[in-house]
Tab-separated table of C-alpha atoms and ligand atoms in Angstrom:
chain	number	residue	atom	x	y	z
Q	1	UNK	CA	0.000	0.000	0.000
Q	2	UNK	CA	1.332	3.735	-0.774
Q	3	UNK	CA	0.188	5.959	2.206
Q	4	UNK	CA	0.676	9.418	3.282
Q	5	UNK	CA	2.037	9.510	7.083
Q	6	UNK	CA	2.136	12.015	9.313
Q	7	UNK	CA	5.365	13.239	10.145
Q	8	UNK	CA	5.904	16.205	12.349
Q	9	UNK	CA	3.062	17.990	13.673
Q	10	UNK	CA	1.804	21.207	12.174
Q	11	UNK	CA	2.020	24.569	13.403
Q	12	UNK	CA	-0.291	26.940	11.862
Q	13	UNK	CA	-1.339	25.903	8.123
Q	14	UNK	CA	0.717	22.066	7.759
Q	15	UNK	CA	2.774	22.067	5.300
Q	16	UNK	CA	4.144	19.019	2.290
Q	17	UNK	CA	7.242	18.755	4.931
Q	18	UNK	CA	4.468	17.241	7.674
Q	19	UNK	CA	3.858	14.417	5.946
Q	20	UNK	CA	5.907	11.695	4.222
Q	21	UNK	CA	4.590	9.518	1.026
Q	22	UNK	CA	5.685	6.199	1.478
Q	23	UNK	CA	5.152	2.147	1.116
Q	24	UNK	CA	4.152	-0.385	3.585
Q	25	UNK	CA	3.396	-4.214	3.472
Q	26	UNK	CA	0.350	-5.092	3.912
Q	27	UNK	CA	-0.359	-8.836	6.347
Q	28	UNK	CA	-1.888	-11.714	5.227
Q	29	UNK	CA	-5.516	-11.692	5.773
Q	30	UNK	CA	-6.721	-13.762	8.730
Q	31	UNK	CA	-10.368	-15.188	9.173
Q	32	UNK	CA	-13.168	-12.370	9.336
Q	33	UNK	CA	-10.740	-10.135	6.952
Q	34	UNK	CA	-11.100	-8.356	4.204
Q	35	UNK	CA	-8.461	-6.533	1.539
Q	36	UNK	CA	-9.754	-3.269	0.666
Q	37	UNK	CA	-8.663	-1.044	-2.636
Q	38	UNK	CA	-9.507	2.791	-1.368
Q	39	UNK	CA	-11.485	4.826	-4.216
Q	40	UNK	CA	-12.377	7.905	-2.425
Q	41	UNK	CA	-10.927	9.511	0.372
Q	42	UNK	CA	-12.816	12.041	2.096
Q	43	UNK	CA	-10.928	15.382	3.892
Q	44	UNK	CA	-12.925	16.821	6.589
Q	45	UNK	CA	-12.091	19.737	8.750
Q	46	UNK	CA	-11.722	17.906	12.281
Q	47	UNK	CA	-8.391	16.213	10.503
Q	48	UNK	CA	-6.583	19.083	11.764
Q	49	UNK	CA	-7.171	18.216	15.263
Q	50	UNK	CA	-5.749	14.814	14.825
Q	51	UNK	CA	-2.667	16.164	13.818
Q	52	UNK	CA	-1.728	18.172	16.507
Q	53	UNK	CA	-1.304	17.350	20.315
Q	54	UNK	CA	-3.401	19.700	21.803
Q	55	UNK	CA	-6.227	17.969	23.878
Q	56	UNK	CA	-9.292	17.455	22.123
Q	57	UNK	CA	-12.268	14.798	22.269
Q	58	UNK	CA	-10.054	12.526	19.882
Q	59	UNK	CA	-6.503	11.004	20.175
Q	60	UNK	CA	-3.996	12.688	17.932
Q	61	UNK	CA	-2.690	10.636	15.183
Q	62	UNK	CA	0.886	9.298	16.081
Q	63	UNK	CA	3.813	10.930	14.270
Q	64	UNK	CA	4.381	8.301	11.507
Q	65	UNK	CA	1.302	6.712	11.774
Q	66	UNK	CA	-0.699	6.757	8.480
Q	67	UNK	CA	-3.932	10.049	8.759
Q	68	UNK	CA	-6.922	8.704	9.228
Q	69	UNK	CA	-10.273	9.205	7.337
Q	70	UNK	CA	-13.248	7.709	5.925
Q	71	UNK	CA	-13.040	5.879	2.592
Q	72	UNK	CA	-15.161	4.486	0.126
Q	73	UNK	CA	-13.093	1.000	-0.456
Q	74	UNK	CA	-13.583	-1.777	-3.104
Q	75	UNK	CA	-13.230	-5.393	-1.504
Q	76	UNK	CA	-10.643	-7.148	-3.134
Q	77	UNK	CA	-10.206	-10.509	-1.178
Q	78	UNK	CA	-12.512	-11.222	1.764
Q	79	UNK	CA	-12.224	-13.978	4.665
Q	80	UNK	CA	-15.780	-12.799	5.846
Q	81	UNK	CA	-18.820	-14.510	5.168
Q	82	UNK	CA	-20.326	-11.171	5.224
Q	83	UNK	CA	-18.486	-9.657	1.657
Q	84	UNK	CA	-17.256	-10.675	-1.449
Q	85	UNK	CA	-14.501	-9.263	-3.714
Q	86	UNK	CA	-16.620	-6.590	-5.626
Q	87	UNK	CA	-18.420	-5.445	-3.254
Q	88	UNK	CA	-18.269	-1.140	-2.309
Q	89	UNK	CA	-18.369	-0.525	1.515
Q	90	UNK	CA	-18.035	2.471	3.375
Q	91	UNK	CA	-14.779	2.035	5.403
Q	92	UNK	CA	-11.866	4.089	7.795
Q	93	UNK	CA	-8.539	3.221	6.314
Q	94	UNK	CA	-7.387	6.836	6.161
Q	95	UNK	CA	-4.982	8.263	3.097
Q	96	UNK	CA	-3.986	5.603	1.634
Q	97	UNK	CA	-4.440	3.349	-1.051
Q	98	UNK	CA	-5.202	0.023	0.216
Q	99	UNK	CA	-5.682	-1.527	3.438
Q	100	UNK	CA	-6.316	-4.824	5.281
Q	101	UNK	CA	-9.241	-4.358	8.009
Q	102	UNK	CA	-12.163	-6.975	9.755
Q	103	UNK	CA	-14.902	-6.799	7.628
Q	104	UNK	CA	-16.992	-5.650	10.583
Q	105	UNK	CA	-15.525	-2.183	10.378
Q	106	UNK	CA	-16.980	-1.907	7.161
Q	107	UNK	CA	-21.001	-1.119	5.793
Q	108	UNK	CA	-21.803	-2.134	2.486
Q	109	UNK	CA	-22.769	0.319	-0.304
Q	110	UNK	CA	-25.660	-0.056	-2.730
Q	111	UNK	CA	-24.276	1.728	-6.053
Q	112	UNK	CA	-27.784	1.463	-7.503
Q	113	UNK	CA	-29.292	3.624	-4.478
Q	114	UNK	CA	-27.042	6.452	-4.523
Q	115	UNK	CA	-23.405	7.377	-6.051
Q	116	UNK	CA	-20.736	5.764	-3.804
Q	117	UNK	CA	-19.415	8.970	-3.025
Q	118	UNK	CA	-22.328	10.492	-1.318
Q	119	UNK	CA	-21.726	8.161	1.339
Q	120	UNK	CA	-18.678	9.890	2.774
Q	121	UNK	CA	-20.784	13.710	2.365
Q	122	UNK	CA	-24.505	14.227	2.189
Q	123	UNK	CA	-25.281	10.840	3.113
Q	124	UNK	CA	-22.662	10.212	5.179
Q	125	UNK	CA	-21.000	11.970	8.681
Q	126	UNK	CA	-21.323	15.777	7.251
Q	127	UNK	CA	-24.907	14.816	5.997
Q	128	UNK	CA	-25.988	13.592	9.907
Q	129	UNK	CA	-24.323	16.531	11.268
Q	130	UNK	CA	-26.437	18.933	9.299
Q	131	UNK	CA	-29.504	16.944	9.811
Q	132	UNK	CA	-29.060	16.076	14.081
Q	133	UNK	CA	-27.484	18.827	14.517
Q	134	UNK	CA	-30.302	21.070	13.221
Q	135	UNK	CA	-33.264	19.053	13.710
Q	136	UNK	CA	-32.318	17.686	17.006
Q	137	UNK	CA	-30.536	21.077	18.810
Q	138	UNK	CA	-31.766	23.848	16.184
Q	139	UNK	CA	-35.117	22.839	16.119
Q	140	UNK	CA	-36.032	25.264	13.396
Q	141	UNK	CA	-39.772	26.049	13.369
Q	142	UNK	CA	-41.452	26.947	10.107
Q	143	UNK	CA	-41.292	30.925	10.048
Q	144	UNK	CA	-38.300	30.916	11.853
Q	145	UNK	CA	-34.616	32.429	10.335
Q	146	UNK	CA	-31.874	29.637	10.383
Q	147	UNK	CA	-28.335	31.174	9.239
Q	148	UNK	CA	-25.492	29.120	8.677
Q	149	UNK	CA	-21.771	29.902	7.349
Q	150	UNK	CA	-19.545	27.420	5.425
Q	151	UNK	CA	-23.040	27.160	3.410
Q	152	UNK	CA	-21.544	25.867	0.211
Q	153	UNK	CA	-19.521	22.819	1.782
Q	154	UNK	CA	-21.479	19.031	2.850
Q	155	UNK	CA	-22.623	20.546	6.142
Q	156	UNK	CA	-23.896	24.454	5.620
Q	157	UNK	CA	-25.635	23.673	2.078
Q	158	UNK	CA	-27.526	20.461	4.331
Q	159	UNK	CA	-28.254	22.431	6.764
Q	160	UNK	CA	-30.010	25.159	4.270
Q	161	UNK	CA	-32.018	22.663	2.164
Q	162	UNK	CA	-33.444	20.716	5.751
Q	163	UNK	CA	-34.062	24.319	7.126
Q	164	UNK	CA	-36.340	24.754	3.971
Q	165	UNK	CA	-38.033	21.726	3.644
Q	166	UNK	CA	-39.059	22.376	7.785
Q	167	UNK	CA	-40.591	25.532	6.336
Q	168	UNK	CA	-37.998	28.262	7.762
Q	169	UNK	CA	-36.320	31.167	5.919
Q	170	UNK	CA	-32.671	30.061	5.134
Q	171	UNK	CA	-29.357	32.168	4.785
Q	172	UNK	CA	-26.488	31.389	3.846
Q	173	UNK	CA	-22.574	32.744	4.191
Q	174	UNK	CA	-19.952	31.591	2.458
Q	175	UNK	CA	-16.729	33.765	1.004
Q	176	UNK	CA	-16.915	35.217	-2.769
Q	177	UNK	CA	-19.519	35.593	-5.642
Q	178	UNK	CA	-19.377	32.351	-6.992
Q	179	UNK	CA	-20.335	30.263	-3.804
Q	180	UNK	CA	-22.825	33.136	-3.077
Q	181	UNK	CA	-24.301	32.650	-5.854
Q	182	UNK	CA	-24.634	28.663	-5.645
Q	183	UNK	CA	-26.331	28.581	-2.670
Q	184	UNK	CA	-29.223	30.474	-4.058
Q	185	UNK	CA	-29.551	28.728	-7.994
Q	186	UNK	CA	-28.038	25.465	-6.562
Q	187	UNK	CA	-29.079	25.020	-3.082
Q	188	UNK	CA	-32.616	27.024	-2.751
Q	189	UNK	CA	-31.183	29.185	0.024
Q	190	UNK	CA	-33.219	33.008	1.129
Q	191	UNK	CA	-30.327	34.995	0.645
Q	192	UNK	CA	-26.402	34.048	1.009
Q	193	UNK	CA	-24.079	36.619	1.766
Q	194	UNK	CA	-20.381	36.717	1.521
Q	195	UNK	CA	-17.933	37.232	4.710
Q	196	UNK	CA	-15.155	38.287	2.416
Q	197	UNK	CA	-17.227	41.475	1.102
Q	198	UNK	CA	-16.508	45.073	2.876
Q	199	UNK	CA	-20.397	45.282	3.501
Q	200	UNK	CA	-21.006	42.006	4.998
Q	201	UNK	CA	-22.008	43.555	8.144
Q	202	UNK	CA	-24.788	45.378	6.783
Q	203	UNK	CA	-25.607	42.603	4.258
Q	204	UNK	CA	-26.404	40.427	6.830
Q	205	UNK	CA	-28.372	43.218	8.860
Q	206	UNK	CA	-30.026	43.087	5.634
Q	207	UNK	CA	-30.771	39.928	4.937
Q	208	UNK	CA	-32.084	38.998	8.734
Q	209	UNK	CA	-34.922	42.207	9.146
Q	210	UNK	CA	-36.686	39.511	11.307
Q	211	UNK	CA	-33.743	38.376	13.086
Q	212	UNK	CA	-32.029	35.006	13.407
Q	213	UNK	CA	-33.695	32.333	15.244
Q	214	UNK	CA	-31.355	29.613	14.861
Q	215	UNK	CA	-27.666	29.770	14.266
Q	216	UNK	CA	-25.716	26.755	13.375
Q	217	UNK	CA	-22.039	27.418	13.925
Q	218	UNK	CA	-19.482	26.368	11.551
Q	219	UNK	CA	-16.989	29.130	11.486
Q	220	UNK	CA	-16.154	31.173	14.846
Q	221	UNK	CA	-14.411	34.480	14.359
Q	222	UNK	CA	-15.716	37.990	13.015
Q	223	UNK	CA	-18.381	35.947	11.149
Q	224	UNK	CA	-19.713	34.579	14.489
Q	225	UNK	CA	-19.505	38.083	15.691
Q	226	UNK	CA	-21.650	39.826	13.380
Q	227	UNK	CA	-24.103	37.245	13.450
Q	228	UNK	CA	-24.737	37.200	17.111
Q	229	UNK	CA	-25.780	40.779	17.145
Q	230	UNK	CA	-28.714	39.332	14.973
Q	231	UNK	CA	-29.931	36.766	17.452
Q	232	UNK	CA	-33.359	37.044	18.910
Q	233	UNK	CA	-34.417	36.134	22.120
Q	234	UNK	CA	-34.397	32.428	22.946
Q	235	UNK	CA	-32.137	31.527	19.755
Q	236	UNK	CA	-30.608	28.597	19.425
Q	237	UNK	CA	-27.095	27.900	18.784
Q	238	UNK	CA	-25.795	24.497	17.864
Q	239	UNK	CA	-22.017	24.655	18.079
Q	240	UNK	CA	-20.822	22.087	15.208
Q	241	UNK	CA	-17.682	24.028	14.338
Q	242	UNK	CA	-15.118	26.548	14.682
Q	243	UNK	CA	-13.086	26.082	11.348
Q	244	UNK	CA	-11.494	29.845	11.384
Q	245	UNK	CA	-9.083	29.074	14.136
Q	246	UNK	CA	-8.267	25.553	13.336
Q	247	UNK	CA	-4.836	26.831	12.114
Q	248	UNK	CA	-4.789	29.074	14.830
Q	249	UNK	CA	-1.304	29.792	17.034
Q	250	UNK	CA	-0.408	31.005	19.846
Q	251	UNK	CA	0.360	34.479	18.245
Q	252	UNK	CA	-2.352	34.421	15.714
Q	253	UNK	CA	-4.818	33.758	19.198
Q	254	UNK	CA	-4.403	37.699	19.685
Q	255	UNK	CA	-6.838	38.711	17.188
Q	256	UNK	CA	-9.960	36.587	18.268
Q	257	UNK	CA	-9.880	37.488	22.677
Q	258	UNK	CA	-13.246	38.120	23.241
Q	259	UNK	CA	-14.791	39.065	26.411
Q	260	UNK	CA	-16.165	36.170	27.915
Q	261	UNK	CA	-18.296	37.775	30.787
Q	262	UNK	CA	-19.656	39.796	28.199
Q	263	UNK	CA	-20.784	36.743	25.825
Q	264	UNK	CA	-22.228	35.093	28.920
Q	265	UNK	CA	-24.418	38.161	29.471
Q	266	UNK	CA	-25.569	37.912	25.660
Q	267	UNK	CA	-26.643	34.474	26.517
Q	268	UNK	CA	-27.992	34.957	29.418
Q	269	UNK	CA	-30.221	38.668	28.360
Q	270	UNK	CA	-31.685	37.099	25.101
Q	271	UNK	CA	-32.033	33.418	26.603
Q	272	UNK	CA	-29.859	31.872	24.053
Q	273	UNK	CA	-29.211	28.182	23.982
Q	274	UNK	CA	-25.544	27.450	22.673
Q	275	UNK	CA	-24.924	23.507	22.463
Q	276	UNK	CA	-22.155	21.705	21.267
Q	277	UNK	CA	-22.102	18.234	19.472
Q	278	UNK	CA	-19.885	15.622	18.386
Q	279	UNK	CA	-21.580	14.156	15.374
Q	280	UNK	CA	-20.734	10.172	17.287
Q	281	UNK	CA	-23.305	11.378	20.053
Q	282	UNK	CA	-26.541	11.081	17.494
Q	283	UNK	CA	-25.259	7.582	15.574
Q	284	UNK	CA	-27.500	5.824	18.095
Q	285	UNK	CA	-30.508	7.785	17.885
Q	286	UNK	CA	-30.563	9.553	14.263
Q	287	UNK	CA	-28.318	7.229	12.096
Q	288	UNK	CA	-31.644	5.324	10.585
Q	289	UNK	CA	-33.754	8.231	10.665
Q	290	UNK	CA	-31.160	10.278	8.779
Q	291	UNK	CA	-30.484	7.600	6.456
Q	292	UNK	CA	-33.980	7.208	5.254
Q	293	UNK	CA	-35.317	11.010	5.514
Q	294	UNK	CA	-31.915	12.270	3.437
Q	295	UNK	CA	-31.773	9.339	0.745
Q	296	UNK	CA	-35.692	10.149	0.134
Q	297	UNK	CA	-34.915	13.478	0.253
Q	298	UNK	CA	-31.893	13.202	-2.397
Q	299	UNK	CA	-33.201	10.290	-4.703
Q	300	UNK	CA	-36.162	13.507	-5.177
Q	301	UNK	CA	-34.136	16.013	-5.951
Q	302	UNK	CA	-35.534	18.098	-2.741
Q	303	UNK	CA	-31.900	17.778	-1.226
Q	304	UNK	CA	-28.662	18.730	-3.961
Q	305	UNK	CA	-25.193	18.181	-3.179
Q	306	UNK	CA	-22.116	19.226	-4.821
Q	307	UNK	CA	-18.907	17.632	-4.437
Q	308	UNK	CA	-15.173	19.007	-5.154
Q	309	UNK	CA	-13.234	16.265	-6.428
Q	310	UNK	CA	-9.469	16.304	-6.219
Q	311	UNK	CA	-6.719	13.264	-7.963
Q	312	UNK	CA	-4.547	11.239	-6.230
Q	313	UNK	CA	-3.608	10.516	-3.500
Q	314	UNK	CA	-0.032	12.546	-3.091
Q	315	UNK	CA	-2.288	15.712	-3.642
Q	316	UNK	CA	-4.399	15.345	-0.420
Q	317	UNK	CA	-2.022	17.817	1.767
Q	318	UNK	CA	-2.539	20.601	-0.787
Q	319	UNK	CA	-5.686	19.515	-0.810
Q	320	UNK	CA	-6.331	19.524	2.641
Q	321	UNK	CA	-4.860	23.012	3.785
Q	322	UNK	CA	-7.218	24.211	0.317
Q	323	UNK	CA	-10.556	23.033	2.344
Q	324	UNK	CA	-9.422	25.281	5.861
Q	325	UNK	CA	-8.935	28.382	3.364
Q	326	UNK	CA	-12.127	28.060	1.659
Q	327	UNK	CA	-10.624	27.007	-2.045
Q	328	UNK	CA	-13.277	23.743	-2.076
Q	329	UNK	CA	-16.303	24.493	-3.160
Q	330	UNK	CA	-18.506	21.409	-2.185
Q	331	UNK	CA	-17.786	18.152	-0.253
Q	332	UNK	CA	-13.829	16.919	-0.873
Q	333	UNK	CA	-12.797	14.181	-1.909
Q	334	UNK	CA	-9.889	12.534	-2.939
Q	335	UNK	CA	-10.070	9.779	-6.404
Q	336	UNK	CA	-7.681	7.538	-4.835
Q	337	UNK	CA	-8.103	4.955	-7.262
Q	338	UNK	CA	-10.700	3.961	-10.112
Q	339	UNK	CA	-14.395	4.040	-9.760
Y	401	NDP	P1	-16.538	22.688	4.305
Y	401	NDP	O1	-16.428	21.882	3.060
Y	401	NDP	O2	-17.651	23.637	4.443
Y	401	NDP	O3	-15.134	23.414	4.430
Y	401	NDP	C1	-14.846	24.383	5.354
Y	401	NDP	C2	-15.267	25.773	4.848
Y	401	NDP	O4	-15.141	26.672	5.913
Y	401	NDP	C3	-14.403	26.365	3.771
Y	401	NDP	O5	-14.724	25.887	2.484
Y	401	NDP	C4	-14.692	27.858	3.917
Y	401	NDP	O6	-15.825	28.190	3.130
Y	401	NDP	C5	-15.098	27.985	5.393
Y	401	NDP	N1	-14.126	28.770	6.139
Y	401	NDP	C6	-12.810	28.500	6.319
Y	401	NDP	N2	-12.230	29.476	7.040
Y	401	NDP	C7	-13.210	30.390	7.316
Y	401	NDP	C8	-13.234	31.625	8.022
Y	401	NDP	N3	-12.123	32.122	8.598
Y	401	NDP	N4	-14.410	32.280	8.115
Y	401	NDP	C9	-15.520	31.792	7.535
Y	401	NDP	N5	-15.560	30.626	6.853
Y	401	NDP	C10	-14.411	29.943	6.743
Y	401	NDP	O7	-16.494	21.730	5.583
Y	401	NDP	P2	-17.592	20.769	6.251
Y	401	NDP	O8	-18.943	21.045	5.709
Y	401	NDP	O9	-17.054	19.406	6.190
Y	401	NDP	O10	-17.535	21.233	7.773
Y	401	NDP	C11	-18.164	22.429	8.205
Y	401	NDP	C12	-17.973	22.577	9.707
Y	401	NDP	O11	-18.597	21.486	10.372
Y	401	NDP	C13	-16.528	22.573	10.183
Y	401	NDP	O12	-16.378	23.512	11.215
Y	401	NDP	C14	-16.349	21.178	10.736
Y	401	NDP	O13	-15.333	21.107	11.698
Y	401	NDP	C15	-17.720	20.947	11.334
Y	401	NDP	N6	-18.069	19.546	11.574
Y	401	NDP	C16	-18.378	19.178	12.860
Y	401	NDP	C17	-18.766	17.916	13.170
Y	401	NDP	C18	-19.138	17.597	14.573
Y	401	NDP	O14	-19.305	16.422	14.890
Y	401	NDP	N7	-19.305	18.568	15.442
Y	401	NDP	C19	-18.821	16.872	12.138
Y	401	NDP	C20	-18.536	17.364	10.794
Y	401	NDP	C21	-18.157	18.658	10.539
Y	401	NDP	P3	-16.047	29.688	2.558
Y	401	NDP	O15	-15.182	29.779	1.328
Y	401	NDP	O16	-17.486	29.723	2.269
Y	401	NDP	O17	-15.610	30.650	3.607
């Protein structure tokens, strides 16, 4: 197998120099086995995390272990009952290209229900983020004004098109024209606004004349800011993600002190509700529910997605630091190998 291993760990951005490409032998398969071929690798934010020490609510990666991730896999050999070479599954072998894991830790695709890759974006971990994390802590009510940054990527555009179909007014921010402009023709969103424009301030004060009634928190920083002077009285505030300061440093900290007495007393004047969420907590209690709400939703054309689809896998650093900057547009991916 060729895989990409983490190397030293990043300070700010992470660089090529973190990581190292290299080649490992892969053991014999023993009983309840399978061989998997990786065709899509999926980047996600909380990656970052995992490569740096700092305590979180998951172990770091170990320097020259291989990063981790989800994967849509092909089986190539199986010692399970339970698959046969052919078969797609949904897997966790990380970057890269083939891996030996027990079958068990895998959950078999259907190609004919949905595209393979939807399975690691809007019907997969970003897709139940968007749809617990709204549903269960938002609770939007029709009426209502649910706001949401990141709009264009898996999570932000899910959490726009469930807002709408639960009958409340949806707006979306995400940075430049071009994504602005997708989450109205492409997504079905109220109004989108964009955090890199001069005017955003007013544009959102624009946008929100009735307030914001739910805000689901991707980004942190001055977008978080402007957006909580919008809040109305007993808003809600799931807290999914803070994806401006996941390159953040010690010195680049000094820019984003905020008062925190003074945010408590915004919580506690307009009887706000701010939760946080690791997506694992709803798996239990929303996996089947999501599953069949979003692939009716999708298979009607009521729910789009858009995916950003990058080659190979010696590309997924450049990728990677691309998706904390905002130069994805959609759910990323990485073609590993052949689909
Ligand atoms: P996206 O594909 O939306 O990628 C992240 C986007 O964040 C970028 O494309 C960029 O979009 C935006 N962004 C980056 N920096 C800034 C900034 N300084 N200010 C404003 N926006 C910025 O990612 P996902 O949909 O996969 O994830 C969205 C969020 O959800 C992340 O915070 C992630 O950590 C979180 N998450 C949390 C989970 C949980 O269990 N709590 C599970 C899954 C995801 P733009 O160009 O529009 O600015």
């Amino acid at each position: 197998t060729t895989q990409i291993r983490l190397t030293s760990r990043p300070v700010g951005e992470p660089r090529d120099s973190d990581f190292e490409v290299g080649t490992a032998e892969l053991s014999e398969l023993i009983d309840g086995q399978v061989l998997l071929r990786t065709i899509y690798l999926s980047l996600d934010p909380y990656m970052r995390g995992r490569m740096s020490a700092a305590e979180s609510y998951a172990e770091p990666v170990e320097l020259g272990a291989v990063m981790i991730g989800g994967t849509v896999c092909e089986v190539l050999e199986s010692r399970s009952p339970n698959r046969a070479p052919g078969d797609l599954v949904l897997a966790f072998t990380g970057w890269q290209t083939h891996a030996v894991v027990p079958a068990r830790q895998t959950r078999r695709l259907d190609p004919a229900e949905a595209p393979i890759s939807t399975a690691l974006g809007v019907l997969g971990m970003p897709g139940l983020t968007a749809y617990a994390g709204l549903l269960d802590i938002g609770k939007p009510e029709p009426g209502q004004t649910v706001a949401v940054a990141a709009a264009s990527g898996p999570v932000g555009s899910a959490v726009g098109q469930i807002a709408k179909l639960k009958g409340a007014r949806a707006i979306g921010i995400a940075g430049g024209p071009v994504k602005c402009r997708a989450l109205i023709e492409e997504f079905g969103f109220d109004a989108a606004i964009d955090h890199r424009s001069p005017t955003f301030r007013a544009d959102l004060e624009a946008a929100t004349p009735d307030g914001i009634d739910v805000y689901f928190e991707n980004v942190g920083g001055p977008v978080t800011e402007a957006v909580v002077g919008r809040l109305n009285p007993f808003a809600r505030i799931p807290v999914c993600g803070v994806v401006s300061g996941y390159n953040r440093t010690e010195t680049s900290a000094g820019t984003d002190r905020l008062d925190l007495s003074a945010v408590l007393w915004q919580i506690l004047t307009r009887s706000l509700s701010v939760r946080g969420f690791i997506v694992e907590e709803f798996v239990p209690t929303r996996q089947a529910d999501f599953l069949r709400d979003m692939a009716g939703w999708v298979a009607q054309g009521s729910v789009r997605y858009r995916e950003d689809i990058v080659d190979g896998l010696e590309r997924a650093p450049e990728a990677f630091r691309g998706l904390l900057a905002g130069r994805n547009f959609g759910k990323l991916l990485v073609r590993v190998g052949e689909d």
